[in-house]
C-alpha cells in the first residue's frame, strides 16, 4: 500500500522538515518507515503504521509504551554520561498531544526519534555482541522492575502461553483452512511429541516458584540496537512489554543470538545453536540480573531457549496452516520455511541441553 508519508508526518509535533520517507528494517508486524528531515543536525524519525489486527487496542498499547519510555527516560537521566535520546525510545506526540494518530483510511500511526548510528543484527557473528545483547536485556528488565502504577495492559493476551498456543494449533490443524495440513504431517508430529515437556515453565509459574515480572517478550536480537562500537545501546519494539516470565526474554534472545543461521534458513544443515554464543549471552544477562532472580528462575534459564524456539516454530507453523494471516511473508511457503528452521534449532538445542545446563549451573 502507498502512503502519503509527508501528510502523516505533518500530524506530529516533530522538529524538522520532511525530506523523504522509506521502508525500513525487517520487522514482521508493522509497516515501518524511516523519515529523513531536510535540516542537517535535526533528528530523523521512525514512522510506523501499526498493525491493529494484531494489536487490537491501540490506546492501551500506546499507554503502555508511554509509561515504559517515560520511566526509562527518567532513570537514564539520573545516570551521569547517559544519553536518553539514544538509549531508549522517544515517542513524538501528535499536534493534538496524543502518542498516535489515525489517518483518513483508519490506519493508526506513531512516531519515534530515529536512533542514529546504531547497529542492528539479524545474525550474531561473535561472542562480544551476544554479551552486549545479554547486558541490554538484563538492564532493561532491571530498570522496569520498579515501574509505578497499575500492571501494564496485556497487549496480546496469552502471548507466550504454551497451552493456549497448542490449543490454537490443534484447532487449526483440525479445521485446516488453507488445505495445507497434509503437507506438514511430519512437523505436526514433531510438535505434538514435545508438547507436555514444554509446559514446565507455565507450571512453575502457576505453582508460584517463578514470579511474574515486567518483561519485553520479543527479544529477538534485531530488537536490541548496539552502538557504533557494538556496545549495548537500546532495546526497541516495546509493543509486548507486559507481565511475563524472564525465561521468555532469555529464550527468545538465545533463539536469535545463538543461531548461526537465519531465522528462515532454507538449508537446514546450516541451522545450529552455537554454545559459545549461548554462554556469552548468558554471562551478559546474568551480570545484570544475578542478584534479583530467584534460584528456580536461574536454574530454568537453560530450558528457556528450547521453550521459546518451540513456541515461535509452533506459531509459524500455525500461521502457515491457517493461510498466512499473522506474520508478514515474502514468498508463498515462507512461514513453513521459518517453522522448519526453528524446529531444526529446537533439535540442536536438545542435543546441547546437557552443556547448556552445565554452563548455567557454573554461572549462578
Ligand atoms: P516490528 O514489530 O514490525 O518488528 P519494530 O518496532 O521492531 O517493528 O521496528 C522495525 C525495525 O525498525 C527495527 O527492527 C529497527 O531496525 C527499526 N527501528 C524501530 N525503531 C527504531 C528507532 N527508534 N531508531 C532506529 N531504528 C528503529
Ligand atoms: C515478531 O515484531 P517482530 O518482527 O520483532 C513477533 C514475535 C516473533 C517474531 C519472530 C508481536 O517480532 O513474537 O517472535 O516476529 N511479534 C509479535 O521473528 O507477534
Ligand atoms: Mg521488531
Coordinates of C-alpha atoms and ligand atoms in Angstrom, one line a residue:
X1 CA 0.0 0.0 0.0
X2 CA 1.2 3.5 -0.8
X3 CA 1.0 6.1 1.9
X4 CA 1.5 9.8 1.9
X5 CA 4.2 9.8 4.5
X6 CA 4.6 13.6 4.3
X7 CA 0.9 14.1 5.3
X8 CA 1.2 11.6 8.1
X9 CA 4.4 13.2 9.3
X10 CA 2.8 16.6 9.4
X11 CA 0.3 15.4 12.0
X12 CA 3.2 15.0 14.5
X13 CA 4.9 17.8 16.5
X14 CA 8.3 17.0 15.1
X15 CA 11.2 19.3 14.7
X16 CA 12.4 19.3 11.1
X17 CA 11.1 19.4 7.5
X18 CA 10.1 16.2 5.8
X19 CA 12.6 15.3 3.1
X20 CA 11.8 11.7 2.3
X21 CA 10.4 8.5 3.8
X22 CA 11.4 4.9 3.0
X23 CA 10.5 1.5 4.2
X24 CA 12.9 0.4 6.9
X25 CA 14.0 -2.7 8.9
X26 CA 12.9 -6.3 8.8
X27 CA 10.2 -6.5 11.4
X28 CA 7.4 -9.0 10.8
X29 CA 4.5 -6.9 12.3
X30 CA 4.2 -3.2 11.5
X31 CA 4.9 -1.1 8.4
X32 CA 8.0 0.8 9.4
X33 CA 9.5 3.8 7.6
X34 CA 12.5 6.0 8.2
X35 CA 11.8 9.7 7.7
X36 CA 14.8 11.9 6.8
X37 CA 14.5 15.6 7.6
X38 CA 15.9 18.3 5.4
X39 CA 18.0 20.1 8.0
X40 CA 21.4 18.8 8.9
X41 CA 21.7 18.4 12.7
X42 CA 18.0 17.7 13.2
X43 CA 16.7 14.3 14.2
X44 CA 15.4 11.7 11.7
X45 CA 12.3 9.7 12.6
X46 CA 10.8 6.3 12.6
X47 CA 7.2 6.3 11.4
X48 CA 5.1 3.2 12.0
X49 CA 1.7 2.2 10.6
X50 CA 0.5 0.0 13.4
X51 CA -0.8 -3.5 12.9
X52 CA -4.2 -3.2 14.6
X53 CA -5.3 -6.7 13.5
X54 CA -2.7 -8.0 15.9
X55 CA -2.8 -5.2 18.5
X56 CA -6.5 -4.8 18.9
X57 CA -6.5 -2.0 21.4
X58 CA -4.1 0.8 20.2
X59 CA -4.9 3.3 23.1
X60 CA -3.9 0.6 25.6
X61 CA -0.8 -0.4 23.6
X62 CA 0.3 3.2 23.4
X63 CA -0.4 3.8 27.0
X64 CA 2.0 1.0 27.9
X65 CA 4.7 2.4 25.7
X66 CA 4.2 6.0 27.1
X67 CA 4.6 4.7 30.6
X68 CA 7.6 2.5 29.8
X69 CA 9.5 5.0 27.8
X70 CA 9.0 7.8 30.2
X71 CA 10.1 5.6 33.1
X72 CA 13.2 4.6 31.3
X73 CA 13.9 8.2 30.3
X74 CA 13.7 9.4 33.9
X75 CA 16.0 6.6 35.1
X76 CA 18.6 7.3 32.3
X77 CA 18.6 11.0 33.0
X78 CA 19.9 10.2 36.6
X79 CA 22.8 8.3 35.2
X80 CA 25.8 10.5 34.5
X81 CA 27.0 10.3 30.9
X82 CA 24.0 8.6 29.6
X83 CA 22.1 9.8 26.5
X84 CA 18.4 9.1 26.9
X85 CA 17.6 10.0 23.3
X86 CA 19.7 7.1 22.1
X87 CA 19.4 4.7 25.0
X88 CA 15.6 4.5 25.0
X89 CA 12.8 5.1 22.5
X90 CA 11.3 8.6 22.4
X91 CA 7.7 9.0 21.2
X92 CA 6.9 12.1 19.3
X93 CA 3.4 13.4 20.3
X94 CA 0.9 14.4 17.7
X95 CA -0.1 18.0 17.3
X96 CA -3.2 17.1 19.4
X97 CA -0.9 15.8 22.1
X98 CA -1.6 12.1 21.7
X99 CA 1.1 9.5 21.1
X100 CA -0.5 8.2 17.9
X101 CA -2.8 9.5 15.1
X102 CA -5.4 7.9 12.8
X103 CA -5.4 8.8 9.2
X104 CA -8.3 9.2 6.7
X105 CA -8.2 5.5 5.9
X106 CA -8.5 4.5 9.6
X107 CA -4.8 3.4 9.9
X108 CA -3.0 4.1 13.2
X109 CA 0.4 5.7 13.1
X110 CA 3.1 6.6 15.7
X111 CA 6.5 8.2 15.5
X112 CA 9.8 7.8 17.4
X113 CA 13.1 9.6 17.1
X114 CA 15.3 7.6 14.8
X115 CA 18.3 6.3 16.8
X116 CA 21.2 7.3 14.6
X117 CA 24.4 5.4 14.1
X118 CA 23.1 2.2 15.6
X119 CA 23.9 -1.3 14.5
X120 CA 21.3 -4.0 14.2
X121 CA 21.9 -7.7 13.6
X122 CA 19.7 -10.5 12.4
X123 CA 22.6 -12.9 12.9
X124 CA 25.2 -12.5 15.6
X125 CA 28.7 -13.4 14.4
X126 CA 30.8 -13.1 17.6
X127 CA 30.5 -13.6 21.3
X128 CA 31.2 -10.0 22.3
X129 CA 27.9 -8.9 20.6
X130 CA 26.0 -11.7 22.3
X131 CA 27.4 -10.5 25.7
X132 CA 26.3 -6.9 25.0
X133 CA 22.8 -8.2 24.0
X134 CA 22.5 -10.1 27.3
X135 CA 23.5 -7.0 29.2
X136 CA 21.0 -4.8 27.4
X137 CA 18.1 -7.2 28.2
X138 CA 19.2 -7.7 31.8
X139 CA 19.4 -3.9 32.3
X140 CA 16.1 -3.4 30.6
X141 CA 14.3 -5.8 33.0
X142 CA 16.1 -4.3 36.0
X143 CA 15.1 -0.7 35.1
X144 CA 11.5 -1.7 34.7
X145 CA 11.3 -3.6 37.9
X146 CA 10.0 -0.5 39.8
X147 CA 7.6 0.8 37.2
X148 CA 5.0 2.6 39.3
X149 CA 1.2 2.3 38.9
X150 CA -1.2 -0.4 37.7
X151 CA 0.1 -3.5 35.9
X152 CA 0.8 -2.9 32.2
X153 CA -2.0 -3.9 29.8
X154 CA -1.7 -7.3 28.2
X155 CA -1.4 -6.1 24.6
X156 CA -1.7 -9.6 23.3
X157 CA -3.3 -11.9 25.9
X158 CA -1.7 -15.3 26.4
X159 CA 1.2 -14.3 24.2
X160 CA 3.7 -16.9 25.3
X161 CA 1.1 -19.2 27.0
X162 CA 2.1 -22.6 25.6
X163 CA -1.2 -24.2 26.5
X164 CA -3.2 -21.6 24.5
X165 CA -0.7 -21.8 21.6
X166 CA -1.1 -25.6 21.5
X167 CA -4.9 -25.3 21.6
X168 CA -4.9 -22.9 18.7
X169 CA -2.5 -25.1 16.8
X170 CA -4.6 -28.3 17.3
X171 CA -7.8 -26.4 16.3
X172 CA -6.1 -25.0 13.2
X173 CA -4.7 -28.4 12.1
X174 CA -8.2 -29.9 12.5
X175 CA -10.1 -27.1 10.6
X176 CA -7.3 -27.0 8.0
X177 CA -8.5 -23.7 6.5
X178 CA -5.8 -23.5 3.7
X179 CA -5.7 -27.2 2.9
X180 CA -2.1 -27.4 4.0
X181 CA -2.3 -29.7 7.0
X182 CA -1.4 -32.8 5.0
X183 CA 1.8 -31.3 3.7
X184 CA 3.1 -30.7 7.3
X185 CA 2.3 -34.0 9.0
X186 CA 6.0 -34.6 9.9
X187 CA 6.2 -31.1 11.5
X188 CA 2.9 -31.6 13.4
X189 CA 4.2 -34.8 14.8
X190 CA 7.4 -33.2 15.9
X191 CA 5.4 -30.5 17.8
X192 CA 3.0 -32.9 19.4
X193 CA 5.8 -35.2 20.7
X194 CA 7.2 -32.4 22.8
X195 CA 4.0 -30.7 23.9
X196 CA 4.0 -32.0 27.5
X197 CA 7.6 -31.2 28.5
X198 CA 7.1 -27.6 27.2
X199 CA 4.6 -26.8 29.9
X200 CA 7.1 -26.8 32.7
X201 CA 7.7 -23.0 32.9
X202 CA 4.0 -22.3 32.9
X203 CA 3.5 -24.9 35.7
X204 CA 6.3 -23.4 37.8
X205 CA 4.7 -20.0 37.4
X206 CA 1.3 -21.4 38.5
X207 CA 2.9 -23.0 41.5
X208 CA 4.5 -19.7 42.5
X209 CA 8.1 -20.8 42.0
X210 CA 8.7 -18.4 39.2
X211 CA 7.4 -14.8 39.7
X212 CA 5.6 -12.7 37.1
X213 CA 7.8 -9.7 36.3
X214 CA 7.8 -6.9 33.6
X215 CA 9.4 -8.5 30.6
X216 CA 9.9 -7.5 27.0
X217 CA 8.5 -10.6 25.4
X218 CA 10.0 -10.0 21.9
X219 CA 13.8 -10.0 22.5
X220 CA 14.8 -11.1 19.0
X221 CA 18.3 -9.8 18.5
X222 CA 17.3 -7.2 15.9
X223 CA 15.2 -5.6 18.7
X224 CA 18.4 -4.8 20.6
X225 CA 20.3 -2.0 19.0
X226 CA 24.1 -1.8 19.5
X227 CA 26.1 1.4 19.1
X228 CA 28.9 2.0 16.5
X229 CA 31.3 0.1 18.7
X230 CA 28.9 -2.8 19.1
X231 CA 28.2 -1.9 22.7
X232 CA 24.6 -2.3 24.1
X233 CA 22.6 0.8 23.2
X234 CA 18.8 0.5 23.2
X235 CA 16.1 -2.1 23.4
X236 CA 13.3 -1.3 20.9
X237 CA 10.0 -2.8 19.8
X238 CA 8.1 -2.3 23.1
X239 CA 4.7 -3.4 21.9
X240 CA 4.7 -6.6 24.0
X241 CA 6.3 -5.2 27.2
X242 CA 3.9 -6.6 29.8
X243 CA 3.8 -9.1 32.7
X244 CA 5.7 -12.3 31.9
X245 CA 8.4 -14.7 33.0
X246 CA 12.1 -13.8 32.5
X247 CA 12.5 -17.1 30.6
X248 CA 10.6 -15.7 27.7
X249 CA 13.1 -12.9 27.2
X250 CA 16.1 -15.1 27.8
X251 CA 14.8 -17.8 25.4
X252 CA 13.9 -15.5 22.6
X253 CA 17.3 -13.7 22.7
X254 CA 19.1 -17.0 22.5
X255 CA 16.9 -18.3 19.7
X256 CA 18.2 -15.4 17.6
X257 CA 21.6 -14.5 19.1
X258 CA 22.9 -18.0 19.2
X259 CA 21.6 -19.4 16.0
X260 CA 24.4 -19.3 13.4
X261 CA 21.9 -19.3 10.5
X262 CA 19.0 -17.0 9.6
X263 CA 15.6 -17.4 11.3
X264 CA 14.2 -18.7 8.0
X265 CA 17.3 -20.6 6.6
X266 CA 16.2 -22.9 3.9
X267 CA 19.3 -25.2 4.1
X268 CA 18.6 -26.9 7.4
X269 CA 22.1 -28.3 7.7
X270 CA 23.2 -24.8 8.4
X271 CA 20.9 -24.3 11.4
X272 CA 22.6 -24.8 14.7
X273 CA 22.9 -23.2 18.2
X274 CA 26.4 -22.1 18.9
X275 CA 27.2 -22.9 22.6
X276 CA 29.8 -20.1 22.9
X277 CA 27.2 -17.5 21.8
X278 CA 24.8 -19.1 24.3
X279 CA 27.4 -18.8 27.1
X280 CA 28.4 -15.2 26.4
X281 CA 24.8 -14.0 26.1
X282 CA 24.0 -15.7 29.5
X283 CA 27.1 -14.1 31.0
X284 CA 26.0 -10.6 29.9
X285 CA 22.4 -11.2 31.1
X286 CA 23.4 -12.6 34.5
X287 CA 25.9 -9.8 35.0
X288 CA 22.8 -7.5 35.3
X289 CA 20.3 -9.9 36.9
X290 CA 22.1 -12.4 39.1
X291 CA 21.1 -10.6 42.3
X292 CA 17.4 -10.3 41.5
X293 CA 16.5 -13.7 40.0
X294 CA 15.5 -16.5 42.4
X295 CA 17.2 -19.9 42.3
X296 CA 14.4 -21.6 40.3
X297 CA 14.4 -18.8 37.7
X298 CA 18.1 -19.1 37.3
X299 CA 18.1 -22.9 37.1
X300 CA 15.5 -22.9 34.3
X301 CA 17.3 -20.4 32.1
X302 CA 18.9 -23.3 30.4
X303 CA 15.5 -24.7 29.3
X304 CA 14.1 -21.3 28.2
X305 CA 15.6 -21.3 24.6
X306 CA 14.0 -24.7 23.9
X307 CA 10.6 -23.4 25.0
X308 CA 10.6 -20.1 23.1
X309 CA 12.1 -21.6 19.9
X310 CA 9.4 -24.3 20.1
X311 CA 6.7 -21.6 20.6
X312 CA 7.8 -19.5 17.7
X313 CA 8.1 -22.6 15.5
X314 CA 4.6 -23.5 16.5
X315 CA 3.3 -20.0 15.7
X316 CA 5.0 -20.0 12.2
X317 CA 3.6 -23.5 11.6
X318 CA 0.1 -22.5 12.8
X319 CA 0.1 -19.4 10.6
X320 CA 1.2 -21.5 7.6
X321 CA -1.6 -24.0 8.1
X322 CA -4.0 -21.1 8.7
X323 CA -3.1 -19.5 5.4
X324 CA -0.6 -16.7 6.5
X325 CA -2.7 -14.2 8.3
X326 CA -0.3 -13.1 11.0
X327 CA 3.4 -12.7 10.1
X328 CA 4.5 -10.7 7.0
X329 CA 5.7 -13.2 4.4
X330 CA 8.0 -12.7 1.4
X331 CA 7.1 -15.8 -0.6
X332 CA 4.4 -18.5 -0.7
X333 CA 5.9 -21.0 1.7
X334 CA 7.8 -18.6 3.9
X335 CA 6.1 -19.5 7.2
X336 CA 6.8 -23.2 6.6
X337 CA 10.4 -22.5 5.8
X338 CA 10.6 -20.4 9.1
X339 CA 8.9 -23.2 11.0
X340 CA 11.2 -25.9 9.7
X341 CA 14.3 -23.8 10.5
X342 CA 13.1 -23.2 14.1
X343 CA 12.2 -26.8 14.6
X344 CA 15.8 -27.7 13.5
X345 CA 17.0 -25.2 16.0
X346 CA 15.0 -26.9 18.7
X347 CA 16.7 -30.1 17.9
X348 CA 20.1 -28.5 18.0
X349 CA 19.3 -27.2 21.5
X350 CA 18.1 -30.6 22.6
X351 CA 21.4 -32.1 21.6
X352 CA 23.3 -29.5 23.6
X353 CA 21.0 -29.3 26.6
X354 CA 23.4 -31.0 28.9
X355 CA 26.1 -28.5 28.1
X356 CA 23.6 -25.6 28.4
X357 CA 22.6 -26.7 31.9
X358 CA 26.2 -27.1 32.9
X359 CA 27.1 -23.6 31.8
X360 CA 24.2 -22.0 33.6
X361 CA 24.9 -24.0 36.8
X362 CA 28.5 -22.7 36.9
X363 CA 27.4 -19.1 36.5
X364 CA 24.7 -18.9 39.2
Ligands
LIG1 P1 8.2 -4.8 14.2 O1 7.3 -5.0 15.4 O2 7.4 -4.9 12.9 O3 9.4 -5.7 14.3 P2 9.9 -2.7 15.2 O4 9.3 -1.7 16.2 O5 10.8 -3.7 15.7 O6 8.7 -3.3 14.4 O7 10.6 -1.8 14.1 C1 11.1 -2.5 12.9 C2 12.6 -2.1 12.7 O8 12.7 -0.7 12.6 C3 13.5 -2.5 13.8 O9 13.9 -3.8 13.7 C4 14.6 -1.5 13.6 O10 15.5 -1.9 12.6 C5 13.9 -0.2 13.2 N1 13.6 0.7 14.2 C6 12.5 0.7 15.0 N2 12.5 1.8 15.9 C7 13.7 2.4 15.6 C8 14.3 3.6 16.2 N3 13.7 4.4 17.1 N4 15.5 4.0 15.7 C9 16.1 3.3 14.7 N5 15.6 2.2 14.2 C10 14.4 1.7 14.6
LIG2 C1 7.5 -10.9 15.5 O1 7.8 -7.7 15.7 P1 9.0 -8.6 15.4 O2 9.2 -8.8 14.0 O3 10.2 -8.1 16.2 C2 6.6 -11.4 16.6 C3 7.5 -12.1 17.6 C4 8.2 -13.3 16.9 C5 9.0 -12.8 15.8 C6 9.6 -13.9 15.0 C7 4.1 -9.1 18.2 O4 8.5 -10.0 16.1 O5 6.6 -12.7 18.7 O6 9.0 -14.0 17.8 O7 8.2 -12.0 14.9 N1 6.0 -10.2 17.3 C8 4.7 -10.3 17.6 O8 10.5 -13.4 14.2 O9 4.0 -11.3 17.3
LIG3 MG1 10.9 -5.8 15.7

